[in-house]
Amino acid sequence: MQTKEIHQQLIPPQTTPQQMKTIIFIENLDQGISEDYLYRKFKEVGEIQSLKITKDKITQKSKGQAFITFAHPDSAEEARKKFNSQVFIRNTIRVKPYFNYHIADKKANIFINNLSEDADILELEQEFSRFGTVLSVDIHRDSQGKQLNYGYVQFEKKEDADNLIKRIMNHPITHKGKLLKLEQFKAQSERKIESSSIYLRAFAKPLQQKYFEKEKVVRAIEYGWSLIIKEYFTKHGQQVKDCFVKIDFHTRQPWTMISFESSEQARDNLEICEQQRTHPCINSGAHHALELINKHGPPVNSDASQAFTVAEITQAFKEMAQDHNDTFKGESENFFYNMVYSKNLNPDDRLILVQNIKEDVTKEQIQEFLSRFGKVIRLTIRKTKNPRFQVQQCFVHYQTMEDSKRARSEIYDDKNEEIIKIKKAFFKDGHVMMNILLSKSMRKEFKEIKKQSQSIFQNPGGRQLLQPPFGGNLPMMPPQMPFPPGGQGMRQMPPRGGGRGGPFPMVRPQNLRPPPMNTKPIQLLPNKVNPPQSFIHEFSDYALVQSRMEDFLKIPVIDQRNVLGNLLFQKVFDVVKDKEATKKVVGMLIDPSQFEIGDILNMFEDSQELQTYIDEGLSLIKEDTQK
């Protein structure tokens, strides 16, 4: 068969287990290798039906991977035995069995841990085949191609995987002197989410500009850091699965992601950071980094070229070693660390939202105050969006958990006269609001939970909705609109947002259960009480309310509600397109048992939130109509 014809054939999209046994997958091919070259090499072990090197769609350059389909499974097995770990041109190739993960039974997948550095895939396959039909064994590798200590074995049947797990309870499996740790694969939703990685940011001084301008020196520094960190943990008997180091473009400081075998190891190392405000793995020097680079050799790019040569970076490293600003000393004023959290885990307790700061307090003043409780590595301050509040809020990130705890404890201590004095000077009415800040994704998630557990317009017991006392022929924007409260017996709801009706980010919920039902009858606004015409005309536009907020807040609260209801009418009608339904929804929105004045003001600021309230109001109206 001609190689040109062979190249035309592709692997079937739906390969059966039997077909997969005839296919091999090759990795780490040199870019100079052609399909003709591979054909001449691999035809020695048997008849080839198809062969293809995968290429980039845009550049058409080889990705360093290939698929070969043989006529017989024995040929594929022989190819793996003969060519795996052989050097083709410059690269050591890896030959694996092809496996279509899309058709696999994930419950027949076993996670293997504690593999030795020289673990052999073929020997592992033979060992696991005693328990059933093995479709694939895969050992994970790092970015340099080095085998890691974990991988997977995929059985054809779930029963075979179950059988293996049961057998190892009494008869553990040892491979290359290592006792293997095996556990059944679990989907992300079933797995207990625990991070086994830590994130260290800004753990060294900023890189000097003269080095930062040289790309190969930057790559060498990142590589040197990864070698230093791995060496430290190896000496201390800990296995690092992976260590990724990068120099931040803006701060010129390094950050790293270090992955361990277990979440326990990650937590232990995080505690070291908490206690020492640094980590000993990042205490070294440029001279030692250069020694490690010479020992291990420079890294290789994806196209098999060297990222740099030792000669190209030696002078810069020698100069750095003589400088007291040597980045490899690991000294930093803004060192930050954390577990690599999933969004479902708790937020970082060191990040705090401080609210109710007087608008004339400067960033420097609040930073000096908060710094007395611990090391502040970052602080941002901003004014609140709603002019009603005339206060500021700030986000403060403490370096350690203890700093954060101390701040939250001592600021609320009413026995400390000095703190009380500062609070009166810096915070409106001397009242401080502090909360651990949730991430954006967690705030969104909590909002959904709250929405599910607390219906905004709850109508328990199927009680009849109150009908607004409007006449049947009101104009589109009625000059007088005494909106009544919403449905009788509604739930009492807490103010929206982090503060009292304010547009602050949500904070950690203390209790997600719905609040107790309000059993007392709600006092309705008398039908005969209309807001004075002067208020309707005086605040005929929301821009006037904004610009004259102090005057607006001086009018009676009942009139404030009716003025805002009058202004909301058109916004709601634009969505609802029905006058009667609009009246009912607006009546709910200005209900004093549901929303405070600050909440209603926020509806003009947040159209998405207003839309949510309108949707739930319409839903309640529909339910009531059907009953």
mmCIF file of N, CA and C in Angstrom, residues 23-144:
data_model
loop_
_atom_site.group_PDB
_atom_site.id
_atom_site.type_symbol
_atom_site.label_atom_id
_atom_site.label_comp_id
_atom_site.label_asym_id
_atom_site.label_seq_id
_atom_site.Cartn_x
_atom_site.Cartn_y
_atom_site.Cartn_z
ATOM 1 N N ILE A 23 -4.872 0.457 17.150
ATOM 2 C CA ILE A 23 -4.414 1.833 16.961
ATOM 3 C C ILE A 23 -3.412 2.218 18.049
ATOM 4 N N ILE A 24 -2.373 2.926 17.662
ATOM 5 C CA ILE A 24 -1.427 3.478 18.634
ATOM 6 C C ILE A 24 -1.420 4.998 18.506
ATOM 7 N N PHE A 25 -1.084 5.651 19.617
ATOM 8 C CA PHE A 25 -1.015 7.116 19.668
ATOM 9 C C PHE A 25 0.415 7.487 20.029
ATOM 10 N N ILE A 26 1.027 8.354 19.241
ATOM 11 C CA ILE A 26 2.428 8.720 19.442
ATOM 12 C C ILE A 26 2.515 10.190 19.860
ATOM 13 N N GLU A 27 3.335 10.486 20.889
ATOM 14 C CA GLU A 27 3.529 11.842 21.387
ATOM 15 C C GLU A 27 5.002 12.239 21.314
ATOM 16 N N ASN A 28 5.226 13.563 21.403
ATOM 17 C CA ASN A 28 6.574 14.145 21.494
ATOM 18 C C ASN A 28 7.418 13.896 20.243
ATOM 19 N N LEU A 29 6.777 13.931 19.105
ATOM 20 C CA LEU A 29 7.517 13.784 17.851
ATOM 21 C C LEU A 29 8.256 15.074 17.511
ATOM 22 N N ASP A 30 9.433 14.938 16.961
ATOM 23 C CA ASP A 30 10.189 16.079 16.466
ATOM 24 C C ASP A 30 9.425 16.695 15.292
ATOM 25 N N GLN A 31 9.458 18.014 15.176
ATOM 26 C CA GLN A 31 8.703 18.669 14.095
ATOM 27 C C GLN A 31 9.236 18.312 12.712
ATOM 28 N N GLY A 32 10.463 17.846 12.647
ATOM 29 C CA GLY A 32 11.038 17.491 11.362
ATOM 30 C C GLY A 32 10.600 16.137 10.844
ATOM 31 N N ILE A 33 9.866 15.389 11.650
ATOM 32 C CA ILE A 33 9.433 14.043 11.248
ATOM 33 C C ILE A 33 8.224 14.128 10.318
ATOM 34 N N SER A 34 8.291 13.389 9.223
ATOM 35 C CA SER A 34 7.188 13.354 8.263
ATOM 36 C C SER A 34 6.414 12.050 8.406
ATOM 37 N N GLU A 35 5.264 11.974 7.744
ATOM 38 C CA GLU A 35 4.459 10.753 7.773
ATOM 39 C C GLU A 35 5.177 9.620 7.034
ATOM 40 N N ASP A 36 5.916 9.958 5.978
ATOM 41 C CA ASP A 36 6.697 8.943 5.267
ATOM 42 C C ASP A 36 7.750 8.320 6.182
ATOM 43 N N TYR A 37 8.379 9.162 6.990
ATOM 44 C CA TYR A 37 9.405 8.685 7.937
ATOM 45 C C TYR A 37 8.787 7.682 8.917
ATOM 46 N N LEU A 38 7.621 8.055 9.482
ATOM 47 C CA LEU A 38 6.961 7.166 10.440
ATOM 48 C C LEU A 38 6.542 5.859 9.768
ATOM 49 N N TYR A 39 6.051 5.968 8.539
ATOM 50 C CA TYR A 39 5.603 4.761 7.840
ATOM 51 C C TYR A 39 6.757 3.770 7.663
ATOM 52 N N ARG A 40 7.909 4.290 7.245
ATOM 53 C CA ARG A 40 9.056 3.407 7.042
ATOM 54 C C ARG A 40 9.499 2.748 8.342
ATOM 55 N N LYS A 41 9.381 3.471 9.446
ATOM 56 C CA LYS A 41 9.801 2.935 10.742
ATOM 57 C C LYS A 41 8.832 1.867 11.246
ATOM 58 N N PHE A 42 7.541 2.203 11.235
ATOM 59 C CA PHE A 42 6.566 1.345 11.900
ATOM 60 C C PHE A 42 6.066 0.177 11.033
ATOM 61 N N LYS A 43 6.315 0.202 9.739
ATOM 62 C CA LYS A 43 5.871 -0.920 8.916
ATOM 63 C C LYS A 43 6.676 -2.181 9.215
ATOM 64 N N GLU A 44 7.786 -2.000 9.968
ATOM 65 C CA GLU A 44 8.611 -3.151 10.340
ATOM 66 C C GLU A 44 7.843 -4.132 11.225
ATOM 67 N N VAL A 45 6.863 -3.648 11.978
ATOM 68 C CA VAL A 45 6.168 -4.516 12.936
ATOM 69 C C VAL A 45 4.842 -5.057 12.400
ATOM 70 N N GLY A 46 4.400 -4.586 11.232
ATOM 71 C CA GLY A 46 3.148 -5.125 10.706
ATOM 72 C C GLY A 46 2.515 -4.207 9.683
ATOM 73 N N GLU A 47 1.457 -4.703 9.064
ATOM 74 C CA GLU A 47 0.763 -3.971 8.011
ATOM 75 C C GLU A 47 0.037 -2.758 8.581
ATOM 76 N N ILE A 48 0.247 -1.601 7.963
ATOM 77 C CA ILE A 48 -0.366 -0.345 8.416
ATOM 78 C C ILE A 48 -1.555 -0.018 7.522
ATOM 79 N N GLN A 49 -2.694 0.275 8.158
ATOM 80 C CA GLN A 49 -3.896 0.637 7.408
ATOM 81 C C GLN A 49 -4.059 2.146 7.259
ATOM 82 N N SER A 50 -3.660 2.896 8.279
ATOM 83 C CA SER A 50 -3.729 4.358 8.177
ATOM 84 C C SER A 50 -2.690 4.981 9.101
ATOM 85 N N LEU A 51 -2.270 6.188 8.733
ATOM 86 C CA LEU A 51 -1.262 6.900 9.526
ATOM 87 C C LEU A 51 -1.504 8.394 9.335
ATOM 88 N N LYS A 52 -1.503 9.145 10.430
ATOM 89 C CA LYS A 52 -1.725 10.587 10.316
ATOM 90 C C LYS A 52 -1.007 11.334 11.431
ATOM 91 N N ILE A 53 -0.245 12.370 11.048
ATOM 92 C CA ILE A 53 0.356 13.299 12.006
ATOM 93 C C ILE A 53 -0.617 14.474 12.159
ATOM 94 N N THR A 54 -0.978 14.823 13.388
ATOM 95 C CA THR A 54 -1.904 15.934 13.604
ATOM 96 C C THR A 54 -1.165 17.261 13.410
ATOM 97 N N LYS A 55 -1.834 18.204 12.732
ATOM 98 C CA LYS A 55 -1.209 19.491 12.425
ATOM 99 C C LYS A 55 -2.102 20.640 12.857
ATOM 100 N N ASP A 56 -1.459 21.770 13.122
ATOM 101 C CA ASP A 56 -2.191 22.983 13.462
ATOM 102 C C ASP A 56 -2.987 23.446 12.237
ATOM 103 N N LYS A 57 -4.259 23.790 12.438
ATOM 104 C CA LYS A 57 -5.123 24.145 11.316
ATOM 105 C C LYS A 57 -4.659 25.411 10.608
ATOM 106 N N ILE A 58 -4.042 26.334 11.361
ATOM 107 C CA ILE A 58 -3.647 27.610 10.768
ATOM 108 C C ILE A 58 -2.241 27.539 10.176
ATOM 109 N N THR A 59 -1.280 27.076 10.991
ATOM 110 C CA THR A 59 0.119 27.065 10.537
ATOM 111 C C THR A 59 0.478 25.820 9.753
ATOM 112 N N GLN A 60 -0.343 24.771 9.891
ATOM 113 C CA GLN A 60 -0.074 23.473 9.248
ATOM 114 C C GLN A 60 1.225 22.835 9.729
ATOM 115 N N LYS A 61 1.692 23.268 10.914
ATOM 116 C CA LYS A 61 2.883 22.650 11.495
ATOM 117 C C LYS A 61 2.476 21.472 12.369
ATOM 118 N N SER A 62 3.361 20.513 12.498
ATOM 119 C CA SER A 62 3.080 19.317 13.294
ATOM 120 C C SER A 62 2.887 19.680 14.761
ATOM 121 N N LYS A 63 1.906 19.021 15.406
ATOM 122 C CA LYS A 63 1.687 19.181 16.841
ATOM 123 C C LYS A 63 2.519 18.188 17.649
ATOM 124 N N GLY A 64 3.310 17.379 16.932
ATOM 125 C CA GLY A 64 4.138 16.405 17.640
ATOM 126 C C GLY A 64 3.388 15.152 18.043
ATOM 127 N N GLN A 65 2.234 14.902 17.404
ATOM 128 C CA GLN A 65 1.423 13.730 17.728
ATOM 129 C C GLN A 65 1.020 13.017 16.444
ATOM 130 N N ALA A 66 0.789 11.702 16.565
ATOM 131 C CA ALA A 66 0.381 10.928 15.387
ATOM 132 C C ALA A 66 -0.461 9.728 15.806
ATOM 133 N N PHE A 67 -1.314 9.257 14.879
ATOM 134 C CA PHE A 67 -2.111 8.053 15.065
ATOM 135 C C PHE A 67 -1.724 7.056 13.975
ATOM 136 N N ILE A 68 -1.515 5.810 14.368
ATOM 137 C CA ILE A 68 -1.244 4.754 13.387
ATOM 138 C C ILE A 68 -2.206 3.598 13.651
ATOM 139 N N THR A 69 -2.892 3.161 12.609
ATOM 140 C CA THR A 69 -3.796 2.023 12.709
ATOM 141 C C THR A 69 -3.182 0.834 11.966
ATOM 142 N N PHE A 70 -3.007 -0.280 12.687
ATOM 143 C CA PHE A 70 -2.459 -1.499 12.092
ATOM 144 C C PHE A 70 -3.592 -2.437 11.686
ATOM 145 N N ALA A 71 -3.238 -3.418 10.876
ATOM 146 C CA ALA A 71 -4.234 -4.402 10.438
ATOM 147 C C ALA A 71 -4.563 -5.375 11.563
ATOM 148 N N HIS A 72 -3.605 -5.612 12.468
ATOM 149 C CA HIS A 72 -3.808 -6.601 13.541
ATOM 150 C C HIS A 72 -3.414 -6.016 14.904
ATOM 151 N N PRO A 73 -4.118 -6.370 15.962
ATOM 152 C CA PRO A 73 -3.792 -5.886 17.303
ATOM 153 C C PRO A 73 -2.378 -6.263 17.740
ATOM 154 N N ASP A 74 -1.903 -7.442 17.329
ATOM 155 C CA ASP A 74 -0.555 -7.867 17.723
ATOM 156 C C ASP A 74 0.507 -6.898 17.206
ATOM 157 N N SER A 75 0.282 -6.323 16.031
ATOM 158 C CA SER A 75 1.239 -5.370 15.468
ATOM 159 C C SER A 75 1.289 -4.092 16.304
ATOM 160 N N ALA A 76 0.121 -3.635 16.751
ATOM 161 C CA ALA A 76 0.066 -2.434 17.597
ATOM 162 C C ALA A 76 0.794 -2.680 18.913
ATOM 163 N N GLU A 77 0.596 -3.876 19.488
ATOM 164 C CA GLU A 77 1.273 -4.228 20.738
ATOM 165 C C GLU A 77 2.788 -4.279 20.536
ATOM 166 N N GLU A 78 3.219 -4.856 19.427
ATOM 167 C CA GLU A 78 4.643 -4.953 19.134
ATOM 168 C C GLU A 78 5.258 -3.564 18.932
ATOM 169 N N ALA A 79 4.512 -2.672 18.265
ATOM 170 C CA ALA A 79 4.999 -1.307 18.044
ATOM 171 C C ALA A 79 5.222 -0.578 19.364
ATOM 172 N N ARG A 80 4.328 -0.764 20.291
ATOM 173 C CA ARG A 80 4.471 -0.116 21.597
ATOM 174 C C ARG A 80 5.694 -0.630 22.342
ATOM 175 N N LYS A 81 5.881 -1.947 22.283
ATOM 176 C CA LYS A 81 7.032 -2.538 22.977
ATOM 177 C C LYS A 81 8.352 -2.106 22.342
ATOM 178 N N LYS A 82 8.381 -2.038 21.022
ATOM 179 C CA LYS A 82 9.635 -1.779 20.316
ATOM 180 C C LYS A 82 10.009 -0.297 20.291
ATOM 181 N N PHE A 83 9.002 0.595 20.105
ATOM 182 C CA PHE A 83 9.334 1.991 19.840
ATOM 183 C C PHE A 83 9.101 2.949 21.010
ATOM 184 N N ASN A 84 8.379 2.537 22.033
ATOM 185 C CA ASN A 84 8.148 3.444 23.164
ATOM 186 C C ASN A 84 9.479 3.827 23.814
ATOM 187 N N SER A 85 9.654 5.117 24.078
ATOM 188 C CA SER A 85 10.866 5.683 24.704
ATOM 189 C C SER A 85 12.088 5.638 23.789
ATOM 190 N N GLN A 86 11.886 5.408 22.499
ATOM 191 C CA GLN A 86 13.001 5.465 21.551
ATOM 192 C C GLN A 86 13.201 6.906 21.081
ATOM 193 N N VAL A 87 14.444 7.242 20.689
ATOM 194 C CA VAL A 87 14.745 8.589 20.202
ATOM 195 C C VAL A 87 14.557 8.626 18.684
ATOM 196 N N PHE A 88 13.653 9.473 18.233
ATOM 197 C CA PHE A 88 13.437 9.700 16.808
ATOM 198 C C PHE A 88 13.968 11.094 16.493
ATOM 199 N N ILE A 89 15.068 11.150 15.765
ATOM 200 C CA ILE A 89 15.807 12.384 15.458
ATOM 201 C C ILE A 89 16.359 12.973 16.762
ATOM 202 N N ARG A 90 15.607 13.861 17.429
ATOM 203 C CA ARG A 90 16.127 14.445 18.673
ATOM 204 C C ARG A 90 15.275 14.135 19.889
ATOM 205 N N ASN A 91 14.007 13.780 19.680
ATOM 206 C CA ASN A 91 13.075 13.616 20.795
ATOM 207 C C ASN A 91 12.860 12.153 21.163
ATOM 208 N N THR A 92 12.654 11.933 22.457
ATOM 209 C CA THR A 92 12.260 10.610 22.936
ATOM 210 C C THR A 92 10.745 10.507 22.806
ATOM 211 N N ILE A 93 10.279 9.631 21.947
ATOM 212 C CA ILE A 93 8.839 9.548 21.683
ATOM 213 C C ILE A 93 8.149 8.666 22.715
ATOM 214 N N ARG A 94 6.843 8.867 22.837
ATOM 215 C CA ARG A 94 6.024 8.034 23.717
ATOM 216 C C ARG A 94 4.945 7.368 22.862
ATOM 217 N N VAL A 95 4.869 6.056 22.938
ATOM 218 C CA VAL A 95 3.900 5.290 22.155
ATOM 219 C C VAL A 95 2.869 4.700 23.108
ATOM 220 N N LYS A 96 1.611 5.094 22.911
ATOM 221 C CA LYS A 96 0.531 4.658 23.797
ATOM 222 C C LYS A 96 -0.553 3.962 22.993
ATOM 223 N N PRO A 97 -1.390 3.172 23.673
ATOM 224 C CA PRO A 97 -2.561 2.640 22.970
ATOM 225 C C PRO A 97 -3.543 3.771 22.737
ATOM 226 N N TYR A 98 -4.216 3.761 21.590
ATOM 227 C CA TYR A 98 -5.229 4.777 21.346
ATOM 228 C C TYR A 98 -6.465 4.442 22.172
ATOM 229 N N PHE A 99 -7.075 5.492 22.706
ATOM 230 C CA PHE A 99 -8.267 5.246 23.510
ATOM 231 C C PHE A 99 -9.279 6.360 23.273
ATOM 232 N N ASN A 100 -10.489 5.992 22.937
ATOM 233 C CA ASN A 100 -11.571 6.952 22.711
ATOM 234 C C ASN A 100 -12.318 7.166 24.032
ATOM 235 N N TYR A 101 -11.985 8.248 24.710
ATOM 236 C CA TYR A 101 -12.569 8.505 26.026
ATOM 237 C C TYR A 101 -14.054 8.850 25.955
ATOM 238 N N HIS A 102 -14.527 9.263 24.798
ATOM 239 C CA HIS A 102 -15.926 9.670 24.690
ATOM 240 C C HIS A 102 -16.887 8.490 24.835
ATOM 241 N N ILE A 103 -16.430 7.289 24.500
ATOM 242 C CA ILE A 103 -17.346 6.137 24.579
ATOM 243 C C ILE A 103 -17.073 5.291 25.822
ATOM 244 N N ALA A 104 -16.148 5.760 26.676
ATOM 245 C CA ALA A 104 -15.763 4.966 27.845
ATOM 246 C C ALA A 104 -16.784 5.105 28.976
ATOM 247 N N ASP A 105 -16.864 4.060 29.778
ATOM 248 C CA ASP A 105 -17.690 4.087 30.973
ATOM 249 C C ASP A 105 -16.830 4.677 32.101
ATOM 250 N N LYS A 106 -17.174 5.887 32.524
ATOM 251 C CA LYS A 106 -16.334 6.554 33.514
ATOM 252 C C LYS A 106 -16.315 5.807 34.851
ATOM 253 N N LYS A 107 -17.335 5.001 35.083
ATOM 254 C CA LYS A 107 -17.364 4.236 36.330
ATOM 255 C C LYS A 107 -16.436 3.042 36.280
ATOM 256 N N ALA A 108 -15.865 2.780 35.087
ATOM 257 C CA ALA A 108 -14.888 1.695 34.946
ATOM 258 C C ALA A 108 -13.463 2.255 34.901
ATOM 259 N N ASN A 109 -13.316 3.509 35.357
ATOM 260 C CA ASN A 109 -12.025 4.198 35.342
ATOM 261 C C ASN A 109 -11.449 4.236 36.753
ATOM 262 N N ILE A 110 -10.177 3.862 36.895
ATOM 263 C CA ILE A 110 -9.515 3.803 38.204
ATOM 264 C C ILE A 110 -8.358 4.803 38.238
ATOM 265 N N PHE A 111 -8.309 5.595 39.292
ATOM 266 C CA PHE A 111 -7.220 6.548 39.487
ATOM 267 C C PHE A 111 -6.065 5.850 40.218
ATOM 268 N N ILE A 112 -4.854 5.961 39.656
ATOM 269 C CA ILE A 112 -3.663 5.333 40.247
ATOM 270 C C ILE A 112 -2.774 6.420 40.836
ATOM 271 N N ASN A 113 -2.344 6.237 42.062
ATOM 272 C CA ASN A 113 -1.446 7.207 42.703
ATOM 273 C C ASN A 113 -0.231 6.467 43.277
ATOM 274 N N ASN A 114 0.829 7.242 43.563
ATOM 275 C CA ASN A 114 2.065 6.717 44.160
ATOM 276 C C ASN A 114 2.861 5.827 43.206
ATOM 277 N N LEU A 115 2.826 6.162 41.921
ATOM 278 C CA LEU A 115 3.637 5.431 40.945
ATOM 279 C C LEU A 115 5.108 5.840 41.061
ATOM 280 N N SER A 116 5.998 4.931 40.726
ATOM 281 C CA SER A 116 7.428 5.242 40.742
ATOM 282 C C SER A 116 7.788 6.047 39.494
ATOM 283 N N GLU A 117 8.961 6.686 39.520
ATOM 284 C CA GLU A 117 9.393 7.512 38.393
ATOM 285 C C GLU A 117 9.591 6.683 37.125
ATOM 286 N N ASP A 118 9.966 5.419 37.289
ATOM 287 C CA ASP A 118 10.224 4.558 36.127
ATOM 288 C C ASP A 118 9.094 3.557 35.893
ATOM 289 N N ALA A 119 7.867 3.923 36.303
ATOM 290 C CA ALA A 119 6.714 3.037 36.102
ATOM 291 C C ALA A 119 6.567 2.703 34.618
ATOM 292 N N ASP A 120 6.249 1.458 34.318
ATOM 293 C CA ASP A 120 6.156 0.976 32.944
ATOM 294 C C ASP A 120 4.695 0.697 32.594
ATOM 295 N N ILE A 121 4.207 1.362 31.544
ATOM 296 C CA ILE A 121 2.799 1.226 31.153
ATOM 297 C C ILE A 121 2.461 -0.208 30.754
ATOM 298 N N LEU A 122 3.331 -0.848 29.985
ATOM 299 C CA LEU A 122 3.054 -2.208 29.518
ATOM 300 C C LEU A 122 2.982 -3.193 30.677
ATOM 301 N N GLU A 123 3.886 -3.026 31.649
ATOM 302 C CA GLU A 123 3.858 -3.916 32.816
ATOM 303 C C GLU A 123 2.603 -3.685 33.644
ATOM 304 N N LEU A 124 2.187 -2.413 33.762
ATOM 305 C CA LEU A 124 0.964 -2.106 34.510
ATOM 306 C C LEU A 124 -0.251 -2.700 33.808
ATOM 307 N N GLU A 125 -0.287 -2.593 32.497
ATOM 308 C CA GLU A 125 -1.388 -3.193 31.736
ATOM 309 C C GLU A 125 -1.486 -4.683 32.006
ATOM 310 N N GLN A 126 -0.334 -5.346 31.991
ATOM 311 C CA GLN A 126 -0.312 -6.789 32.211
ATOM 312 C C GLN A 126 -0.802 -7.126 33.618
ATOM 313 N N GLU A 127 -0.415 -6.297 34.585
ATOM 314 C CA GLU A 127 -0.834 -6.530 35.975
ATOM 315 C C GLU A 127 -2.338 -6.348 36.124
ATOM 316 N N PHE A 128 -2.862 -5.252 35.577
ATOM 317 C CA PHE A 128 -4.285 -4.965 35.738
ATOM 318 C C PHE A 128 -5.161 -5.891 34.899
ATOM 319 N N SER A 129 -4.604 -6.490 33.849
ATOM 320 C CA SER A 129 -5.378 -7.392 32.997
ATOM 321 C C SER A 129 -5.811 -8.647 33.747
ATOM 322 N N ARG A 130 -5.207 -8.920 34.886
ATOM 323 C CA ARG A 130 -5.621 -10.077 35.700
ATOM 324 C C ARG A 130 -7.032 -9.885 36.257
ATOM 325 N N PHE A 131 -7.501 -8.618 36.265
ATOM 326 C CA PHE A 131 -8.798 -8.320 36.863
ATOM 327 C C PHE A 131 -9.891 -8.073 35.832
ATOM 328 N N GLY A 132 -9.523 -7.998 34.548
ATOM 329 C CA GLY A 132 -10.516 -7.769 33.508
ATOM 330 C C GLY A 132 -9.869 -7.181 32.263
ATOM 331 N N THR A 133 -10.685 -6.860 31.275
ATOM 332 C CA THR A 133 -10.186 -6.311 30.014
ATOM 333 C C THR A 133 -9.799 -4.849 30.189
ATOM 334 N N VAL A 134 -8.513 -4.559 29.979
ATOM 335 C CA VAL A 134 -7.994 -3.200 30.130
ATOM 336 C C VAL A 134 -8.010 -2.510 28.770
ATOM 337 N N LEU A 135 -8.674 -1.364 28.695
ATOM 338 C CA LEU A 135 -8.715 -0.593 27.451
ATOM 339 C C LEU A 135 -7.535 0.360 27.341
ATOM 340 N N SER A 136 -7.087 0.890 28.480
ATOM 341 C CA SER A 136 -6.018 1.886 28.425
ATOM 342 C C SER A 136 -5.385 2.062 29.800
ATOM 343 N N VAL A 137 -4.070 2.323 29.791
ATOM 344 C CA VAL A 137 -3.349 2.756 30.989
ATOM 345 C C VAL A 137 -2.598 4.026 30.609
ATOM 346 N N ASP A 138 -2.755 5.045 31.386
ATOM 347 C CA ASP A 138 -2.117 6.324 31.065
ATOM 348 C C ASP A 138 -1.422 6.872 32.301
ATOM 349 N N ILE A 139 -0.165 7.268 32.154
ATOM 350 C CA ILE A 139 0.588 7.915 33.230
ATOM 351 C C ILE A 139 0.776 9.378 32.843
ATOM 352 N N HIS A 140 0.375 10.292 33.700
ATOM 353 C CA HIS A 140 0.473 11.712 33.380
ATOM 354 C C HIS A 140 1.925 12.181 33.428
ATOM 355 N N ARG A 141 2.208 13.220 32.646
ATOM 356 C CA ARG A 141 3.561 13.780 32.561
ATOM 357 C C ARG A 141 3.505 15.288 32.757
ATOM 358 N N ASP A 142 4.656 15.867 33.178
ATOM 359 C CA ASP A 142 4.715 17.317 33.338
ATOM 360 C C ASP A 142 5.043 17.971 32.004
ATOM 361 N N SER A 143 5.211 19.300 32.014
ATOM 362 C CA SER A 143 5.431 20.035 30.770
ATOM 363 C C SER A 143 6.740 19.671 30.080
ATOM 364 N N GLN A 144 7.696 19.084 30.843
ATOM 365 C CA GLN A 144 8.968 18.664 30.254
ATOM 366 C C GLN A 144 8.945 17.210 29.781
#
